[in-house]
Amino acid sequence: MQDADKRVTAVVAIDGPAGAGKSTVARRVASCLGLLYLDTGAMYRALALKALSAGLGPDDEAALVQLLANSDIHVAEDPDRQLHVWLDGRDVTDAIRRPAVHAVVAQVASLGGIRAGMVDRQRSLAEEGGVVMDGRDIGTYVLPHAPFKFFLTASLEARVARRHRELAAQGFLVPAATLQRDIVERDRMDSTRAVAPLQQAPDAHVIDTTNLTADQVVQEILAVVRGR
Ligand code: DC
C-alpha cells in the first residue's frame, strides 16, 4: 500500500442494515488498504453472549453495563486474515454467531448505557490508527468526522438469501420466511431505537449491493477512497 493511500484513508466508516454485505466488504477494503478492520456488531454480540452465560436478561441495563465494564472484548485478525473475536481471553468467534445470541443482541444493543460503553471503546480503537469500521452508527455517531463514509443497502430478498447462505454454511437451516421476519424485525429495532439508530449519514456514499458481487462493492469503495 502507498503511504499516500494511508494518509487519506485513515478512517473508513461502513454502515447499513443486516445482510447488506458490510462485513465481507469492510474486511476486504481494510486488507487492500492495509488498515485495521473492526466489526462493531461482533462487540455487541460478544457482550450478548456473556449476558446469556451469566443468565442476565437483555433488558437488564444496570447489570449489563456492569458486565461490560468487567469485560475484555477484543476483535483481531490472525496472520491468515481470519477475524477472531475474543471475550475475556476466550475465542468466541463461532459462539457469537449462534442463533441464541442473534435472538437477543439487538435488544442488548438498544440500551443507552451499553452503546455509550461500546462507542468509547470504538473511538479509542480508531484513535490508535487507520481503521475500517462497520456497524449501524459509525458514520453518524461513532466517527462523524470520518473522511470516508459508505452506506450499503440491498433488497430484502437479497439480504434474506445472504443470511440463509451464511447460516447454512454454519449448519443451521432456517426457513426463508422465518429469516425474512427476523430481518424486518431487526431493521425495525435497529432503526427505531432511541440512541444512535441505524441511519444513513447525509455525507455517506450509498451503494445498493443487491446486484453486485462483494468484489464489485469493494472496487467501488476503493475507487472513491483512492480518487480523493
Ligand atoms: O452486524 P451484526 O448483525 O453482527 O450486529 C449485531 C447487532 O448489533 C445488530 O442487532 C445491530 C447491532 N449493532 C449496533 O446496534 N450498532 C453497531 N455499530 C453494530 C451493530
Tab-separated table of C-alpha atoms and ligand atoms in Angstrom:
chain	number	residue	atom	x	y	z
A	1	MET	CA	0.000	0.000	0.000
A	2	GLN	CA	1.123	3.522	-0.824
A	3	ASP	CA	1.819	5.993	2.002
A	4	ALA	CA	-0.425	8.493	0.269
A	5	ASP	CA	-3.233	5.942	0.457
A	6	LYS	CA	-2.698	5.544	4.166
A	7	ARG	CA	-2.927	9.263	4.839
A	8	VAL	CA	-6.223	9.728	3.037
A	9	THR	CA	-7.848	6.515	4.174
A	10	ALA	CA	-7.189	6.668	7.878
A	11	VAL	CA	-10.846	6.158	8.720
A	12	VAL	CA	-13.482	4.432	6.609
A	13	ALA	CA	-16.977	4.050	8.081
A	14	ILE	CA	-19.319	1.451	6.581
A	15	ASP	CA	-22.901	1.292	7.807
A	16	GLY	CA	-26.068	-0.398	6.690
A	17	PRO	CA	-28.749	-2.878	7.692
A	18	ALA	CA	-28.185	-6.566	8.429
A	19	GLY	CA	-27.391	-8.562	5.310
A	20	ALA	CA	-26.274	-5.637	3.146
A	21	GLY	CA	-22.820	-7.241	2.920
A	22	LYS	CA	-20.927	-4.885	5.218
A	23	SER	CA	-18.567	-7.255	6.984
A	24	THR	CA	-17.288	-9.124	3.918
A	25	VAL	CA	-16.731	-5.864	2.080
A	26	ALA	CA	-15.260	-3.974	5.046
A	27	ARG	CA	-12.769	-6.745	5.732
A	28	ARG	CA	-11.567	-6.776	2.124
A	29	VAL	CA	-11.330	-2.984	1.948
A	30	ALA	CA	-9.247	-2.979	5.132
A	31	SER	CA	-6.985	-5.643	3.691
A	32	CYS	CA	-6.488	-3.739	0.409
A	33	LEU	CA	-5.686	-0.512	2.247
A	34	GLY	CA	-3.566	-2.136	4.963
A	35	LEU	CA	-5.870	-0.831	7.699
A	36	LEU	CA	-7.279	-2.441	10.813
A	37	TYR	CA	-10.791	-3.848	10.459
A	38	LEU	CA	-13.270	-3.514	13.298
A	39	ASP	CA	-16.602	-5.341	13.190
A	40	THR	CA	-18.565	-3.417	15.821
A	41	GLY	CA	-21.523	-5.822	15.612
A	42	ALA	CA	-19.169	-8.538	16.893
A	43	MET	CA	-18.541	-6.466	20.014
A	44	TYR	CA	-22.281	-6.257	20.779
A	45	ARG	CA	-22.580	-9.970	20.053
A	46	ALA	CA	-19.749	-10.828	22.452
A	47	LEU	CA	-21.472	-8.942	25.254
A	48	ALA	CA	-24.811	-10.607	24.418
A	49	LEU	CA	-23.084	-13.993	24.634
A	50	LYS	CA	-21.628	-13.152	28.018
A	51	ALA	CA	-25.038	-11.951	29.237
A	52	LEU	CA	-26.614	-15.253	28.196
A	53	SER	CA	-23.915	-17.232	30.011
A	54	ALA	CA	-24.403	-15.076	33.100
A	55	GLY	CA	-28.173	-15.613	32.986
A	56	LEU	CA	-28.874	-11.887	32.532
A	57	GLY	CA	-31.894	-10.661	30.592
A	58	PRO	CA	-31.200	-8.498	27.503
A	59	ASP	CA	-33.100	-5.600	29.106
A	60	ASP	CA	-31.295	-5.568	32.470
A	61	GLU	CA	-29.353	-2.406	31.654
A	62	ALA	CA	-27.684	-1.812	35.014
A	63	ALA	CA	-26.368	-5.366	35.227
A	64	LEU	CA	-25.278	-5.369	31.571
A	65	VAL	CA	-23.403	-2.075	31.925
A	66	GLN	CA	-21.578	-3.584	34.896
A	67	LEU	CA	-20.891	-6.725	32.876
A	68	LEU	CA	-19.456	-4.654	30.012
A	69	ALA	CA	-17.218	-2.715	32.407
A	70	ASN	CA	-15.742	-6.043	33.504
A	71	SER	CA	-15.348	-7.488	30.017
A	72	ASP	CA	-12.345	-7.669	27.802
A	73	ILE	CA	-13.661	-7.713	24.228
A	74	HIS	CA	-11.106	-7.844	21.518
A	75	VAL	CA	-11.573	-8.180	17.743
A	76	ALA	CA	-8.465	-9.044	15.745
A	77	GLU	CA	-7.324	-10.799	12.614
A	78	ASP	CA	-4.937	-13.723	12.745
A	79	PRO	CA	-1.941	-13.939	10.375
A	80	ASP	CA	-4.222	-15.559	7.744
A	81	ARG	CA	-6.500	-12.519	7.972
A	82	GLN	CA	-9.296	-14.546	9.595
A	83	LEU	CA	-11.235	-12.386	12.009
A	84	HIS	CA	-11.363	-13.584	15.616
A	85	VAL	CA	-13.381	-12.268	18.498
A	86	TRP	CA	-12.012	-12.718	21.999
A	87	LEU	CA	-14.074	-12.409	25.142
A	88	ASP	CA	-12.090	-12.385	28.390
A	89	GLY	CA	-9.288	-14.249	26.661
A	90	ARG	CA	-11.553	-16.904	25.094
A	91	ASP	CA	-12.020	-17.203	21.329
A	92	VAL	CA	-15.780	-16.734	20.802
A	93	THR	CA	-15.684	-16.225	17.037
A	94	ASP	CA	-18.170	-19.032	16.334
A	95	ALA	CA	-20.161	-18.773	19.549
A	96	ILE	CA	-21.266	-15.174	18.849
A	97	ARG	CA	-22.945	-16.271	15.589
A	98	ARG	CA	-25.223	-18.779	17.331
A	99	PRO	CA	-28.986	-18.251	16.969
A	100	ALA	CA	-29.354	-17.744	20.752
A	101	VAL	CA	-27.028	-14.736	20.573
A	102	HIS	CA	-28.701	-13.481	17.431
A	103	ALA	CA	-32.049	-13.572	19.251
A	104	VAL	CA	-31.009	-11.141	21.996
A	105	VAL	CA	-28.268	-8.944	20.539
A	106	ALA	CA	-30.490	-6.222	19.046
A	107	GLN	CA	-32.097	-5.694	22.443
A	108	VAL	CA	-28.716	-5.531	24.178
A	109	ALA	CA	-27.503	-3.068	21.527
A	110	SER	CA	-30.519	-0.823	22.058
A	111	LEU	CA	-29.528	0.058	25.648
A	112	GLY	CA	-28.075	3.561	26.022
A	113	GLY	CA	-25.580	2.547	28.701
A	114	ILE	CA	-24.246	-0.289	26.576
A	115	ARG	CA	-23.901	1.905	23.496
A	116	ALA	CA	-22.031	4.547	25.463
A	117	GLY	CA	-19.510	1.969	26.671
A	118	MET	CA	-19.073	0.378	23.266
A	119	VAL	CA	-18.735	3.717	21.461
A	120	ASP	CA	-15.971	4.786	23.869
A	121	ARG	CA	-14.084	1.594	23.070
A	122	GLN	CA	-14.628	2.004	19.333
A	123	ARG	CA	-13.443	5.623	19.323
A	124	SER	CA	-10.281	4.728	21.249
A	125	LEU	CA	-9.513	1.996	18.745
A	126	ALA	CA	-9.946	4.470	15.883
A	127	GLU	CA	-7.572	6.894	17.577
A	128	GLU	CA	-4.832	4.290	17.516
A	129	GLY	CA	-4.541	4.464	13.730
A	130	GLY	CA	-6.234	3.780	10.446
A	131	VAL	CA	-9.362	1.703	10.632
A	132	VAL	CA	-12.249	0.400	8.582
A	133	MET	CA	-15.186	0.125	10.946
A	134	ASP	CA	-18.542	-1.382	10.104
A	135	GLY	CA	-21.787	-1.139	12.014
A	136	ARG	CA	-25.016	0.837	12.126
A	137	ASP	CA	-23.986	4.177	13.607
A	138	ILE	CA	-20.343	4.590	12.641
A	139	GLY	CA	-20.690	7.472	10.158
A	140	THR	CA	-23.433	9.207	12.110
A	141	TYR	CA	-22.366	8.808	15.703
A	142	VAL	CA	-19.182	6.878	16.476
A	143	LEU	CA	-16.931	8.622	13.929
A	144	PRO	CA	-18.957	11.518	12.493
A	145	HIS	CA	-15.773	13.119	11.129
A	146	ALA	CA	-14.651	10.050	9.209
A	147	PRO	CA	-13.360	11.245	5.818
A	148	PHE	CA	-14.983	8.281	4.065
A	149	LYS	CA	-18.474	7.084	4.800
A	150	PHE	CA	-20.409	4.417	2.980
A	151	PHE	CA	-23.939	3.193	3.472
A	152	LEU	CA	-24.680	-0.233	1.990
A	153	THR	CA	-28.225	-1.257	1.198
A	154	ALA	CA	-29.779	-4.259	-0.557
A	155	SER	CA	-33.264	-5.532	-1.275
A	156	LEU	CA	-34.946	-7.532	1.473
A	157	GLU	CA	-34.886	-10.632	-0.766
A	158	ALA	CA	-31.133	-10.370	-1.311
A	159	ARG	CA	-30.494	-9.869	2.388
A	160	VAL	CA	-32.655	-12.883	3.292
A	161	ALA	CA	-30.814	-15.013	0.717
A	162	ARG	CA	-27.406	-13.937	2.095
A	163	ARG	CA	-28.400	-14.684	5.671
A	164	HIS	CA	-29.729	-18.066	4.540
A	165	ARG	CA	-26.389	-18.942	2.915
A	166	GLU	CA	-24.436	-17.685	5.923
A	167	LEU	CA	-26.455	-19.795	8.363
A	168	ALA	CA	-26.420	-22.856	6.080
A	169	ALA	CA	-22.622	-22.643	5.988
A	170	GLN	CA	-22.699	-22.897	9.787
A	171	GLY	CA	-25.066	-25.887	9.641
A	172	PHE	CA	-28.273	-24.027	10.570
A	173	LEU	CA	-31.144	-24.491	8.128
A	174	VAL	CA	-33.731	-21.824	8.837
A	175	PRO	CA	-36.748	-21.299	6.518
A	176	ALA	CA	-36.541	-18.152	4.390
A	177	ALA	CA	-39.878	-16.887	5.748
A	178	THR	CA	-38.502	-17.015	9.313
A	179	LEU	CA	-35.357	-15.176	8.275
A	180	GLN	CA	-37.385	-12.531	6.484
A	181	ARG	CA	-39.498	-11.887	9.598
A	182	ASP	CA	-36.311	-11.724	11.656
A	183	ILE	CA	-34.626	-9.215	9.335
A	184	VAL	CA	-37.701	-6.976	9.168
A	185	GLU	CA	-37.942	-7.007	12.968
A	186	ARG	CA	-34.189	-6.362	13.326
A	187	ASP	CA	-34.425	-3.406	10.909
A	188	ARG	CA	-37.279	-2.044	12.972
A	189	MET	CA	-35.348	-2.375	16.244
A	190	ASP	CA	-32.079	-1.010	14.820
A	191	SER	CA	-33.809	1.949	13.126
A	192	THR	CA	-36.202	2.989	15.856
A	193	ARG	CA	-34.096	2.725	18.994
A	194	ALA	CA	-33.684	5.968	20.913
A	195	VAL	CA	-29.889	6.107	20.900
A	196	ALA	CA	-27.871	6.210	17.667
A	197	PRO	CA	-30.332	4.363	15.435
A	198	LEU	CA	-29.388	2.883	12.081
A	199	GLN	CA	-29.361	5.916	9.822
A	200	GLN	CA	-27.682	6.993	6.648
A	201	ALA	CA	-25.209	9.833	7.212
A	202	PRO	CA	-26.065	12.738	4.858
A	203	ASP	CA	-22.499	12.688	3.523
A	204	ALA	CA	-22.323	8.903	3.006
A	205	HIS	CA	-21.850	7.287	-0.402
A	206	VAL	CA	-24.799	4.947	-0.817
A	207	ILE	CA	-24.187	1.636	-2.564
A	208	ASP	CA	-27.049	-0.720	-3.384
A	209	THR	CA	-25.381	-4.132	-3.273
A	210	THR	CA	-28.406	-6.152	-4.450
A	211	ASN	CA	-26.957	-6.985	-7.844
A	212	LEU	CA	-23.272	-6.531	-7.081
A	213	THR	CA	-20.670	-9.074	-6.015
A	214	ALA	CA	-18.658	-8.327	-2.898
A	215	ASP	CA	-15.683	-7.625	-5.150
A	216	GLN	CA	-17.614	-5.041	-7.146
A	217	VAL	CA	-18.612	-3.252	-3.961
A	218	VAL	CA	-15.008	-3.321	-2.734
A	219	GLN	CA	-13.808	-1.835	-6.019
A	220	GLU	CA	-16.424	0.913	-5.823
A	221	ILE	CA	-15.329	1.837	-2.303
A	222	LEU	CA	-11.635	1.763	-3.215
A	223	ALA	CA	-12.309	3.980	-6.227
A	224	VAL	CA	-13.914	6.599	-4.003
A	225	VAL	CA	-11.178	6.397	-1.374
A	226	ARG	CA	-8.319	6.480	-3.851
A	227	GLY	CA	-9.995	9.031	-6.071
A	228	ARG	CA	-9.885	11.737	-3.476
B	1	DC	O1	-23.935	-6.585	12.286
B	1	DC	P1	-24.400	-7.623	13.305
B	1	DC	O2	-25.610	-8.413	12.880
B	1	DC	O3	-23.302	-8.511	13.769
B	1	DC	O4	-24.849	-6.756	14.573
B	1	DC	C1	-25.363	-7.351	15.722
B	1	DC	C2	-26.370	-6.415	16.403
B	1	DC	O5	-25.702	-5.276	16.930
B	1	DC	C3	-27.491	-5.887	15.491
B	1	DC	O6	-28.724	-6.003	16.162
B	1	DC	C4	-27.172	-4.437	15.295
B	1	DC	C5	-26.321	-4.090	16.484
B	1	DC	N1	-25.278	-3.122	16.155
B	1	DC	C6	-25.471	-1.840	16.544
B	1	DC	O7	-26.503	-1.528	17.118
B	1	DC	N2	-24.511	-0.906	16.298
B	1	DC	C7	-23.383	-1.237	15.665
B	1	DC	N3	-22.440	-0.308	15.452
B	1	DC	C8	-23.175	-2.571	15.240
B	1	DC	C9	-24.165	-3.489	15.487
